[in-house]
Coordinates of C-alpha atoms and ligand atoms in Angstrom, one line a residue:
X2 CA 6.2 -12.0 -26.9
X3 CA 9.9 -10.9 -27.8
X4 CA 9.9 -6.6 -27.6
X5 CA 10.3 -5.2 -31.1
X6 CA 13.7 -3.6 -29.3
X7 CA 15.6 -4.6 -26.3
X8 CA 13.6 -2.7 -23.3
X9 CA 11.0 -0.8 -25.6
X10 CA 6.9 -1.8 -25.7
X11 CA 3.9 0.0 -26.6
X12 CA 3.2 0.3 -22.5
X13 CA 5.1 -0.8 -19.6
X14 CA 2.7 -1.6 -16.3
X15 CA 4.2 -1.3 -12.9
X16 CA 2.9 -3.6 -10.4
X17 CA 1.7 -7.0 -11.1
X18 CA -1.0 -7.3 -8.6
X19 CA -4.7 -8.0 -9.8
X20 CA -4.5 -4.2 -11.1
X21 CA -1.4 -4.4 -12.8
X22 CA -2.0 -8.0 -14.1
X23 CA -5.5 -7.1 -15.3
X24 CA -4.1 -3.8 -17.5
X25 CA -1.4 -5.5 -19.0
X26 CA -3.6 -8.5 -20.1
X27 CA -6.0 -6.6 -21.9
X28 CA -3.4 -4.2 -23.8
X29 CA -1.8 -7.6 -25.1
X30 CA -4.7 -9.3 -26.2
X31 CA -5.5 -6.0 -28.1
X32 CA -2.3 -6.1 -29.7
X33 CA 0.1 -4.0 -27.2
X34 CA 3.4 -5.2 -26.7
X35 CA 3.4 -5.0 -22.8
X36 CA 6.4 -5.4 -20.2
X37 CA 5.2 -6.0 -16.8
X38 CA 7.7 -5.1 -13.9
X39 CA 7.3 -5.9 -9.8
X40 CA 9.6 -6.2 -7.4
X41 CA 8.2 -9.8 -6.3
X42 CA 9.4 -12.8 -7.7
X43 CA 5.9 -14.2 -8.9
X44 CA 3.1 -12.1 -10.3
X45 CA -0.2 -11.7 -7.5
X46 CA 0.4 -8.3 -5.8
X47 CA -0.5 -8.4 -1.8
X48 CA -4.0 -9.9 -2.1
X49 CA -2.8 -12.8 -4.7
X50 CA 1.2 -13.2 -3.6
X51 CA 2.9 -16.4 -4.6
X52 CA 4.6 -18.8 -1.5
X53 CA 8.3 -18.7 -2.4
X54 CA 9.5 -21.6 -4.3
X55 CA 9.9 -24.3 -2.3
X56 CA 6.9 -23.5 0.2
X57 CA 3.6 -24.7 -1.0
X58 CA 0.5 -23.9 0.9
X59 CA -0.8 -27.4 2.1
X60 CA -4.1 -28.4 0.7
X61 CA -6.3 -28.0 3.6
X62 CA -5.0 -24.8 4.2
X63 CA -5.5 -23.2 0.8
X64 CA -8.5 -20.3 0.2
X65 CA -10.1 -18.7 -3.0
X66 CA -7.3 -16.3 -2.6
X67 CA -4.7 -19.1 -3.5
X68 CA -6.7 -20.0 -6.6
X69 CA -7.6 -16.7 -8.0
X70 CA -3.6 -16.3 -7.5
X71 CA -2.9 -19.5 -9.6
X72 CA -5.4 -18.1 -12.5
X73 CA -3.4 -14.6 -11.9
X74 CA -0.3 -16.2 -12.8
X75 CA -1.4 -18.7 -15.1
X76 CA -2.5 -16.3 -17.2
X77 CA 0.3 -14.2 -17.3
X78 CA 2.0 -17.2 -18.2
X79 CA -0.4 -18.1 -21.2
X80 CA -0.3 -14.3 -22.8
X81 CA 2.6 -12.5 -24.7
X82 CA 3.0 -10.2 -21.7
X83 CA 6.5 -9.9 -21.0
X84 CA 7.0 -10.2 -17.2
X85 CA 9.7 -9.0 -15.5
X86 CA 9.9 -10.2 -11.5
X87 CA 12.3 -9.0 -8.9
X88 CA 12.4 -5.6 -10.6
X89 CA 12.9 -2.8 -8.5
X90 CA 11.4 0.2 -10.3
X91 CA 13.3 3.0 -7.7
X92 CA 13.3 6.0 -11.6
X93 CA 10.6 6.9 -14.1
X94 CA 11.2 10.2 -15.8
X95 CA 9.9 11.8 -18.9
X96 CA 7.5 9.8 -21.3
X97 CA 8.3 7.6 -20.3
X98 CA 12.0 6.1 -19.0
X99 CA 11.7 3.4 -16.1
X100 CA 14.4 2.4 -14.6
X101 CA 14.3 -0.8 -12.7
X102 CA 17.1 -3.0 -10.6
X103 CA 16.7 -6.2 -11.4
X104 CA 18.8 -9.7 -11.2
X105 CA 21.2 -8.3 -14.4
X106 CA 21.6 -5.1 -12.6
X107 CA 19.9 -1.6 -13.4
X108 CA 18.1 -1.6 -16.5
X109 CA 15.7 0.6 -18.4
X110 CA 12.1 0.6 -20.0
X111 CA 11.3 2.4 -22.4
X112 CA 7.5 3.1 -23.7
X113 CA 5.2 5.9 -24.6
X114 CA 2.8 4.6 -22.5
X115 CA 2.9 3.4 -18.5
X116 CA 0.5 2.1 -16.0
X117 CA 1.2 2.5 -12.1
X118 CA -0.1 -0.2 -10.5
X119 CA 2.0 0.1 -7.5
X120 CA -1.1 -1.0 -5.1
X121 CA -1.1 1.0 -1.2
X122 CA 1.0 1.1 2.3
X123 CA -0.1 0.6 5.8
X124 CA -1.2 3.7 7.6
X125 CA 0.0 3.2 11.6
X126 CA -0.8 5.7 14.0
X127 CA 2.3 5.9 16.6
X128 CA 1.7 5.2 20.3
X129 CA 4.0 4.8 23.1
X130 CA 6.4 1.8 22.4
X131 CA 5.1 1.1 18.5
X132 CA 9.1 0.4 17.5
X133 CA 9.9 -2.0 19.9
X134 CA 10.5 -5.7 18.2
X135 CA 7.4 -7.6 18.3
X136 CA 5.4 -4.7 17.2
X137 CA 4.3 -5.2 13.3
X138 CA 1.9 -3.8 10.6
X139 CA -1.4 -5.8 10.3
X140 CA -1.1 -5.5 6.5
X141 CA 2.3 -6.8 7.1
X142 CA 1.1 -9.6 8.8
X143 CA -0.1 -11.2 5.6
X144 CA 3.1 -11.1 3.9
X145 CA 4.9 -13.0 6.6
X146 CA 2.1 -15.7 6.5
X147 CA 1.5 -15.8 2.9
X148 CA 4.8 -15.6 1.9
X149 CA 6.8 -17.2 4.7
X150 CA 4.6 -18.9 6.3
X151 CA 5.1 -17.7 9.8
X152 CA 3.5 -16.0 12.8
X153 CA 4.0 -13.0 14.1
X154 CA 5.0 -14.4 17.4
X155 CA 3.9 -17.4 20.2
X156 CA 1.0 -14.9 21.5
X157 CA -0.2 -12.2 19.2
X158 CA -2.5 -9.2 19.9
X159 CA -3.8 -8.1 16.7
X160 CA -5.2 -4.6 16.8
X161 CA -6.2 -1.5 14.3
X162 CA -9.4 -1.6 12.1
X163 CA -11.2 -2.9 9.1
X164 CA -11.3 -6.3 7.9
X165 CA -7.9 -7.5 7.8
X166 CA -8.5 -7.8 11.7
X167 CA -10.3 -10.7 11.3
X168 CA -8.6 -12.2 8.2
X169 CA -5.0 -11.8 10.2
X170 CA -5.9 -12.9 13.5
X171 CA -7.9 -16.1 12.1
X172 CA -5.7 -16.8 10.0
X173 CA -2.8 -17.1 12.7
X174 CA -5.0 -19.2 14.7
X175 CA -5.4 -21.9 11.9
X176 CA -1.5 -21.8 11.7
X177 CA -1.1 -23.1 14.8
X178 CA -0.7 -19.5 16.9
X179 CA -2.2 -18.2 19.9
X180 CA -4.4 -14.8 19.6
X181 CA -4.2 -13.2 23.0
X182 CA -7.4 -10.7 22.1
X183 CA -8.3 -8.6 18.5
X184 CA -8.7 -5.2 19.6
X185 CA -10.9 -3.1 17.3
X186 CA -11.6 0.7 16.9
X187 CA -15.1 0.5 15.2
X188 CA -18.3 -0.9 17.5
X189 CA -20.2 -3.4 16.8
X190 CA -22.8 -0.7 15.7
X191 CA -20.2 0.5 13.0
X192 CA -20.4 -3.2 11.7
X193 CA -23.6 -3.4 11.8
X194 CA -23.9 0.0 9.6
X195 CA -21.4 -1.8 7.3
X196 CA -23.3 -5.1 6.9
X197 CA -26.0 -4.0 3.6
X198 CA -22.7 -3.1 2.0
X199 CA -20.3 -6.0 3.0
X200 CA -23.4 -8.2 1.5
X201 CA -23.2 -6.9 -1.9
X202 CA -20.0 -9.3 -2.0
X203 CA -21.6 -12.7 -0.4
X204 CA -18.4 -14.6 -1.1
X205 CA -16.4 -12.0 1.3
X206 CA -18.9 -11.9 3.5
X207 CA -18.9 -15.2 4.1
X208 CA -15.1 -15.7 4.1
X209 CA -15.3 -13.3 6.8
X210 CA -18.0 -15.0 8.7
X211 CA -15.7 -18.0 8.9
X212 CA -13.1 -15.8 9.9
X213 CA -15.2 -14.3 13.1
X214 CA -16.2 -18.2 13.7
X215 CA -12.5 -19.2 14.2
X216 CA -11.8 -16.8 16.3
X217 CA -15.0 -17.5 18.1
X218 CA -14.4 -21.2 18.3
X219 CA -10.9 -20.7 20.0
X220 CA -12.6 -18.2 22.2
X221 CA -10.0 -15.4 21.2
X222 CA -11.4 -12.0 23.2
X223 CA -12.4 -8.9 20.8
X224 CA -12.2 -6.1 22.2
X225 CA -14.9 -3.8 20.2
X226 CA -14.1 0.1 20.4
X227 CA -10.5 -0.1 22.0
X228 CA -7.2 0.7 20.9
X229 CA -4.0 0.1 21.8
X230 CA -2.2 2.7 23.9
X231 CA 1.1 1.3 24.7
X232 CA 3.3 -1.6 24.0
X233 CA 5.1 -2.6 27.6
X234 CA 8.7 -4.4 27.0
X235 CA 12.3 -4.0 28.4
X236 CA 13.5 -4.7 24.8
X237 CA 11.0 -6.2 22.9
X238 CA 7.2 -6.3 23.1
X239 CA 6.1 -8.3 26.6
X240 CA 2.7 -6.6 27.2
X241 CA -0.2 -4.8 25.0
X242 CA -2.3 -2.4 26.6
X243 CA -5.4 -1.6 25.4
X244 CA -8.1 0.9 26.2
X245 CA -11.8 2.1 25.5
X246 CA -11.7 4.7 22.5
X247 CA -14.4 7.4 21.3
X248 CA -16.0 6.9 17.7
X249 CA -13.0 9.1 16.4
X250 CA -10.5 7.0 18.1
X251 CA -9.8 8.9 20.8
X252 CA -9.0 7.1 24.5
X253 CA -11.5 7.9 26.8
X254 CA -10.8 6.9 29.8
X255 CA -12.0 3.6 31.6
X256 CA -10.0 0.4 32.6
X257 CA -6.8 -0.1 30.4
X258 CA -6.8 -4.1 29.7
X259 CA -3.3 -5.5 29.6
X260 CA -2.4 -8.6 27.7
X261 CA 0.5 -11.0 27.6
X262 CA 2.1 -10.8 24.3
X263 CA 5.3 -11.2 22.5
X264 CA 3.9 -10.1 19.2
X265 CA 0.9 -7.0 17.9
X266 CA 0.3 -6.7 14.3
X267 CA -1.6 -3.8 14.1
X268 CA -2.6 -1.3 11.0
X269 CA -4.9 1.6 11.1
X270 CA -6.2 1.1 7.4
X271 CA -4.2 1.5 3.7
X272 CA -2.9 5.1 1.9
X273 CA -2.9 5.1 -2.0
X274 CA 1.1 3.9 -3.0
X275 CA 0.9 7.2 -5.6
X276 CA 4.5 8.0 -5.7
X277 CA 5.1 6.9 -9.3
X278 CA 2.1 9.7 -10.4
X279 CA 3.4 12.4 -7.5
X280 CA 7.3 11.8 -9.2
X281 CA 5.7 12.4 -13.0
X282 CA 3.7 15.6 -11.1
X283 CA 0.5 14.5 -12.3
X284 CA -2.3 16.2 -10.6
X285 CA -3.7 15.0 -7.4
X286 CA -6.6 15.8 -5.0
X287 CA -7.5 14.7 -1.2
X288 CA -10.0 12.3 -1.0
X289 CA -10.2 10.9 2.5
X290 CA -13.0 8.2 1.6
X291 CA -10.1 6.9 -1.4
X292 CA -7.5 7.0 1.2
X293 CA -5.9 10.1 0.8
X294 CA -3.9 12.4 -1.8
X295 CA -4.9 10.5 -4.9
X296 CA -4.2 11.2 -8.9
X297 CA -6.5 13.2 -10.7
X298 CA -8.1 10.6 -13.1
X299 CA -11.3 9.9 -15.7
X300 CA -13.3 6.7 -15.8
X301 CA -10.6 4.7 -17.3
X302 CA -7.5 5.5 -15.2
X303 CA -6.1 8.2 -17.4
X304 CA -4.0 10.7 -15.4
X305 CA -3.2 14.8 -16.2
X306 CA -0.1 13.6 -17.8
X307 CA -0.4 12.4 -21.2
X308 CA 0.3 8.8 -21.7
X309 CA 0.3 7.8 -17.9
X310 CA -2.8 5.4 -16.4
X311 CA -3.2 4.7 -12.1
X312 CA -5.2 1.9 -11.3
X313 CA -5.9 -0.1 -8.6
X314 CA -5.3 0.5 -4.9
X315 CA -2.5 2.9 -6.0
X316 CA -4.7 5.1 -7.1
X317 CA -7.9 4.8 -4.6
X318 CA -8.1 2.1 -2.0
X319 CA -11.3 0.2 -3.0
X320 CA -10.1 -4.0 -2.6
X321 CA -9.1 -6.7 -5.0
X322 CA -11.8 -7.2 -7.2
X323 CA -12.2 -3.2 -7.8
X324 CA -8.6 -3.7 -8.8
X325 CA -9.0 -6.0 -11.1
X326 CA -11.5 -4.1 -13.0
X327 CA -9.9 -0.7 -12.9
X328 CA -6.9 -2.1 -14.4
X329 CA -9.0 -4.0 -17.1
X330 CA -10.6 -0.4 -18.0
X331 CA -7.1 1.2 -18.3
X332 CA -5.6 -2.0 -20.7
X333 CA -8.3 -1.6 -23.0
X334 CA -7.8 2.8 -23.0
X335 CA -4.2 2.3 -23.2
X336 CA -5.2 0.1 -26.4
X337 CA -7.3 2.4 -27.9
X338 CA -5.2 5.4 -26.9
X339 CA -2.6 3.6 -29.2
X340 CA -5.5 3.4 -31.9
X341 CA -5.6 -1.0 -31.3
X342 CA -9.3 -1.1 -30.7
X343 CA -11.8 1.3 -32.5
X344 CA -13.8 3.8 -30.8
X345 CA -17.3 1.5 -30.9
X346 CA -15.4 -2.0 -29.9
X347 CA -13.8 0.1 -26.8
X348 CA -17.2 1.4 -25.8
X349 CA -19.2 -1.8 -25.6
X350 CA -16.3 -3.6 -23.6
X351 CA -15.3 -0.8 -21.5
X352 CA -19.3 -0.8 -20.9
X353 CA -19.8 -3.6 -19.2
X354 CA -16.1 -3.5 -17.0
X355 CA -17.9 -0.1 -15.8
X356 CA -20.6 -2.0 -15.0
X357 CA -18.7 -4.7 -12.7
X358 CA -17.1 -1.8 -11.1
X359 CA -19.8 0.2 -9.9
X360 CA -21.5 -3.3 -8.3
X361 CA -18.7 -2.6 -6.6
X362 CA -19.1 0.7 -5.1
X363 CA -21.3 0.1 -2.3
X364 CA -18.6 -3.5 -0.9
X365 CA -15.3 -1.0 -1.1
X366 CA -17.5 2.1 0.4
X367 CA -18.1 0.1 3.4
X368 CA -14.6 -1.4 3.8
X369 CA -13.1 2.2 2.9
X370 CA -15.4 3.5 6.4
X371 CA -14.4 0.3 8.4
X372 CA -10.5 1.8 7.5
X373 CA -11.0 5.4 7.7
X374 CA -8.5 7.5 9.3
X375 CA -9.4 8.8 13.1
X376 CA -7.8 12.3 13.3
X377 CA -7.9 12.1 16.9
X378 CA -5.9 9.1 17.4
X379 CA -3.0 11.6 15.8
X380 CA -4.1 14.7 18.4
X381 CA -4.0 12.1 21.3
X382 CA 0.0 10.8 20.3
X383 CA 2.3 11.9 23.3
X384 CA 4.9 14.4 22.8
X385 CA 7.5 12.3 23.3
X386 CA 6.5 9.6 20.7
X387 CA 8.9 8.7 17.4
X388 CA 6.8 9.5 14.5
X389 CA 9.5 9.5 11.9
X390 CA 11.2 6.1 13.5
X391 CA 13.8 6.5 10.6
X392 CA 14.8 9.4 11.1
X393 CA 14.2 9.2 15.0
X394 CA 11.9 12.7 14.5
X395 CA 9.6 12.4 18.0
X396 CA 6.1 14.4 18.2
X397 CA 7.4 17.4 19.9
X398 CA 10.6 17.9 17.5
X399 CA 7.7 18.5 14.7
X400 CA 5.5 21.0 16.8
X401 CA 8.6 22.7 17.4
X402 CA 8.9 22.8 13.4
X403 CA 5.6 23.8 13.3
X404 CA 6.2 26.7 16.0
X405 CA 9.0 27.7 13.8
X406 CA 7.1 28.1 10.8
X407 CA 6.6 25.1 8.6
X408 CA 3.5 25.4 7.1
X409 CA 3.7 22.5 4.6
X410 CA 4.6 18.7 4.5
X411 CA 8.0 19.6 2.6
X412 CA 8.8 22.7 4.7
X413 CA 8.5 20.1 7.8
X414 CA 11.0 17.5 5.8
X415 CA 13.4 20.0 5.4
X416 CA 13.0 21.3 9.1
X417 CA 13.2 18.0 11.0
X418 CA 14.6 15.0 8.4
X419 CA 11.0 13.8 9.2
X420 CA 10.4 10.8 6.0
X421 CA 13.7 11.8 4.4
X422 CA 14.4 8.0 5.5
X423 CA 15.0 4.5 3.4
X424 CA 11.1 4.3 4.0
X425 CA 11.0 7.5 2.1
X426 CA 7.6 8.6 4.3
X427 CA 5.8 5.8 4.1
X428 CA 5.9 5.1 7.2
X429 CA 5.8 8.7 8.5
X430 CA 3.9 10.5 6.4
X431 CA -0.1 10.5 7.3
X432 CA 0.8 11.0 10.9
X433 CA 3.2 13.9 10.3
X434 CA 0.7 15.5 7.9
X435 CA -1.7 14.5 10.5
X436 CA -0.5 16.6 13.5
X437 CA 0.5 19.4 10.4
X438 CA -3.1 19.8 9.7
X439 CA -4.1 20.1 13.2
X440 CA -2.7 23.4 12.8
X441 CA -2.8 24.7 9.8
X442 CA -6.5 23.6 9.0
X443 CA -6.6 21.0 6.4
X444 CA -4.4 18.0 4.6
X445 CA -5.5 20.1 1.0
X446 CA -2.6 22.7 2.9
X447 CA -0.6 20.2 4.4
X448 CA -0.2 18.8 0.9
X449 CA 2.1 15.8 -0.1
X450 CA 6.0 15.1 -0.1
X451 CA 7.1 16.0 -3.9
X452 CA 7.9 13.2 -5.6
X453 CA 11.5 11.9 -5.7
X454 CA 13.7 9.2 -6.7
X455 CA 14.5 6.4 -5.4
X456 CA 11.5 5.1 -5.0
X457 CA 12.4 2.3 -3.2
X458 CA 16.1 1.7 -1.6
X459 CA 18.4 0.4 -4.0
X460 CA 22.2 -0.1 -3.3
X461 CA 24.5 2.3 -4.9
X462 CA 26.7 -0.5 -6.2
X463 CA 23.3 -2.4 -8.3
X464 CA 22.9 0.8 -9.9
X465 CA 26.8 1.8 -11.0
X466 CA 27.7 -2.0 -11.7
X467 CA 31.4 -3.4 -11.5
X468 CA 33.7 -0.5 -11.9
X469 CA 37.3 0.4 -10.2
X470 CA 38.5 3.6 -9.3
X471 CA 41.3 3.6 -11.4
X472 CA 39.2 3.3 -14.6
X473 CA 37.3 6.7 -13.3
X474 CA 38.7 9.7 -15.8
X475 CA 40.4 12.2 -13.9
X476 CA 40.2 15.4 -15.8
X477 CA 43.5 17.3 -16.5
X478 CA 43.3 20.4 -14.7
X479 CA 43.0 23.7 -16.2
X480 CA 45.9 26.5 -16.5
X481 CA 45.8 29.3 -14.2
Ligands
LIG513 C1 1.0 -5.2 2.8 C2 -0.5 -5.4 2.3 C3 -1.1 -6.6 2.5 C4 -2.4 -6.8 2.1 N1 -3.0 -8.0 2.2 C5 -4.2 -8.2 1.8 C6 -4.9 -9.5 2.0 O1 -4.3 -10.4 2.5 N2 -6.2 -9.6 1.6 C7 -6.8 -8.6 1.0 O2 -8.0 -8.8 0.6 N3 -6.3 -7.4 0.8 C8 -5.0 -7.2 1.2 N4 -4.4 -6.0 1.0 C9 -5.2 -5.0 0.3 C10 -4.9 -5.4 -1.2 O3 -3.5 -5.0 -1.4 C11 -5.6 -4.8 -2.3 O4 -7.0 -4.7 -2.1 C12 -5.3 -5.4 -3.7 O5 -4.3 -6.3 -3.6 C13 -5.0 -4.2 -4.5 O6 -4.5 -4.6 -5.7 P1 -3.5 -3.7 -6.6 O7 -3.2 -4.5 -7.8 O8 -4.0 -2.4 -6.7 O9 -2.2 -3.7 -5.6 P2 -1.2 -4.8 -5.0 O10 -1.9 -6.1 -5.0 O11 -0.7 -4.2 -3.8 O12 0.0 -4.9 -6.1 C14 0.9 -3.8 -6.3 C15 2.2 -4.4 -6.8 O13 3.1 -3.4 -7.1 C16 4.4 -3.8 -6.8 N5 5.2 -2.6 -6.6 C17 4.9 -1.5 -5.9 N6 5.9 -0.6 -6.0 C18 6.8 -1.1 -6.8 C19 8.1 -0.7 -7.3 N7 8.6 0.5 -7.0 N8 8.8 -1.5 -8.1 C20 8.3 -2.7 -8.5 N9 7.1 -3.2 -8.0 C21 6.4 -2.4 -7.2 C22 4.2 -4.6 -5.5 O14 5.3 -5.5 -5.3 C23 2.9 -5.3 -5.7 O15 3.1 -6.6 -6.2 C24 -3.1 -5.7 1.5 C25 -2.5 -4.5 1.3 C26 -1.2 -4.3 1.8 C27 -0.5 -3.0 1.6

């Protein structure tokens, strides 16, 4: 569908992930002219993402994730959406302006209504040599084998917690890699506990199952409640060592185990991507089991701030399929927010959505524990650990913050540079507010970085275009 204007739509989504992909469907097939924007090239998100042109996934190699990706972006394809890929949204201001650097340059969106689909970030808690090269997020992992089809390295540890432990480190094993041990912080107990949850999704369950049975077949150790404590190396990572952990993640003593390695993908679970809803100043609220600070929303995404929807792993960490349906809930309220689809017709279909969703519940409630955060791992970091590895901010510069009065997560930006960095906190940010809450009581005080633009790093020159210097007025001054 052509926009009525050049950059104007009834509703722009960001992200194009199943969230994202699933809102700006159903908005278009209820009559919504819709202008979907990611920064990938191809429509998928993290779960779903697209091999680069050129690099196909060979047909023995291919899982459900590769097909429910095709239908993702086959249907796109097939619908009046307007996609926009290898957009950059780094702006969106008022009701809504989004501004976007994309292959023509910077350009802007305008619509009265916007969905942030912008899906979640790696949470990694710091330990003694977590920056050397070698050393990358588990989350991360994925990306380099979806999308370049690569391994981390010739001998991987893969470490952290929740399912992707399994996913990652089978997964470099059928490409061809070596998986010197998986080292996990939950017990086989905490498994165990998850299992009646895991089974309300049979097909995951089994997917996983296969995954444990790789790693089982090439007899890859798993090291059950153990985390890593150090990463050896003169410059890169040589060495993992691991050690026995506490149900809160805490070491506790007992043999360190030491393993050869030139690569660790490790992740300690996923944080809601808000920063599109923090930047507009919606409302938010701390809800460890959804990941963290997440926006304020009713059933069908709607935010504090008129006009704006969050959906999807952006908003709450739940999974894919949860994703999916969320952003279906907020297409079709979006639609009859813009008076497309009457009150009764929105009822019945947001019904049964509702429905699907709360199947759900009890699958992403188990995963969600699997990946909880472990405030002890963040008390046990070493004073002379880089939190902030952007900014270069080590443990003890932010207790001396602390010491010196910060009693919030901005007052400790502004103290120590701590997530002022190109990564903008992401990286930073649940371990700084981490160690902030050990002493001032509670992440509800610590609060959350305000909002700010860019979002994401964008060269000056994209933004400003060609210009010269000489063309730049030069005001005459005024008489004294
Ligand atoms: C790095 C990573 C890898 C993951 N890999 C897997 C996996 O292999 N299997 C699995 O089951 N789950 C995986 N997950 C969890 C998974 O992302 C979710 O359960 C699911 O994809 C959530 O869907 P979503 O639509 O909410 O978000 P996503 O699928 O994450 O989609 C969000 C989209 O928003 C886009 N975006 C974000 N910010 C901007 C911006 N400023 N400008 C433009 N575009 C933007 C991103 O490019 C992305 O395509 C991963 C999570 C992460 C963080």
């Amino acid at each position: 569908m052509a926009l009525p204007k050049p950059h104007e739509a009834d509703l722009v989504v960001i992200g194009a992930g199943p969230a994202g992909a699933a809102a700006a469907l159903a908005a278009s097939r209820a009559g919504l002219s819709v202008v979907l924007l990611d920064e990938a090239a191809s429509p998928g998100g993290q779960v779903y993402r697209a091999p680069p042109a050129g690099l196909s996934v060979s047909p023995g190699k291919r899982g459900p994730d590769d097909d429910a990706g095709d239908a993702l972006r086959a249907g796109i394809a097939a619908s009046s959406v307007v996609w926009r890929g290898s957009a950059r949204v780094w702006s969106v201001s008022g009701a809504f302006r989004v501004d976007a650097v994309t292959p023509s340059g910077n350009e802007s969106f305008f619509a009265p209504r916007l969905v942030a689909a912008t899906g979640a970030h790696e949470r990694l808690v710091p330990f003694p040599g977590w920056t050397k090269p070698g050393v990358i997020g588990l989350a991360a992992a994925t990306i380099l084998l979806k999308s370049q089809g690569m391994i981390p390295g010739r001998r991987s540890v893969v470490a952290g917690c929740g399912p992707l432990l399994a996913a990652v480190a089978a997964k470099i094993v059928v490409a061809g890699g070596a998986v010197a041990a998986v080292v996990d912080l939950s017990g086989p107990g905490d498994w165990l506990r998850a299992l009646p949850g895991l089974a309300r999704r049979p097909d995951l369950l089994r997917q996983g199952l296969g995954w444990a049975l790789k790693l089982g077949a090439a007899r890859v150790p798993v090291l059950f409640r153990h985390g890593v404590v150090a990463v050896e190396g003169a410059e890169a990572c040589e060495r993992v060592v691991a050690a026995p952990v506490d149900t809160e993640g805490r070491p506790r003593g007992g043999s360190l185990r030491g393993f050869e390695a030139d690569a660790l993908a490790i992740g300690h679970g996923l944080v809601p991507g808000a920063e599109i809803t923090k930047l507009l100043r919606a409302r938010h609220h701390f809800d460890p089991a959804a990941g963290g600070w997440t926006p304020v929303r009713d059933a069908f995404g709607r935010c504090s701030v008129a006009g704006l929807y969050a959906v999807g792993d952006g908003a709450a960490v739940a999974g894919a399929e949860p994703a999916r349906l969320s952003g279906q809930l907020a297409g079709l309220a979006a639609a009859h927010d813009a008076g497309r689809i009457p009150l009764e017709a929105f009822e019945r279909e947001a019904a049964s959505v509702r429905a699907g969703l709360a199947r759900m519940s009890a699958f992403a409630g188990a995963v969600g524990r699997l990946m909880r955060p472990r405030p002890a791992m963040v008390e046990a970091i070493a004073p002379e650990t880089v939190i902030c590895r952007c900014e270069d901010v080590t443990r003890s510069e932010i207790e001396t913050a602390i010491a010196e009065g910060a009693r919030d997560i901005n007052q400790l930006k502004h103290f120590t540079r701590c997530g002022m960095g190109p990564c903008q906190g992401r990286m930073c940010g649940e371990t700084a507010a981490g160690l902030l809450a050990l002493q001032v009581g509670s992440r509800e005080e610590v609060g959350y970085w305000t909002g700010r633009p860019p979002l994401r790093p964008v060269p000056l020159a994209d933004l400003l275009g060609r210009f010269d210097y000489g063309d730049i007025p030069v005001p005459t001054p005024a008489p004294l």
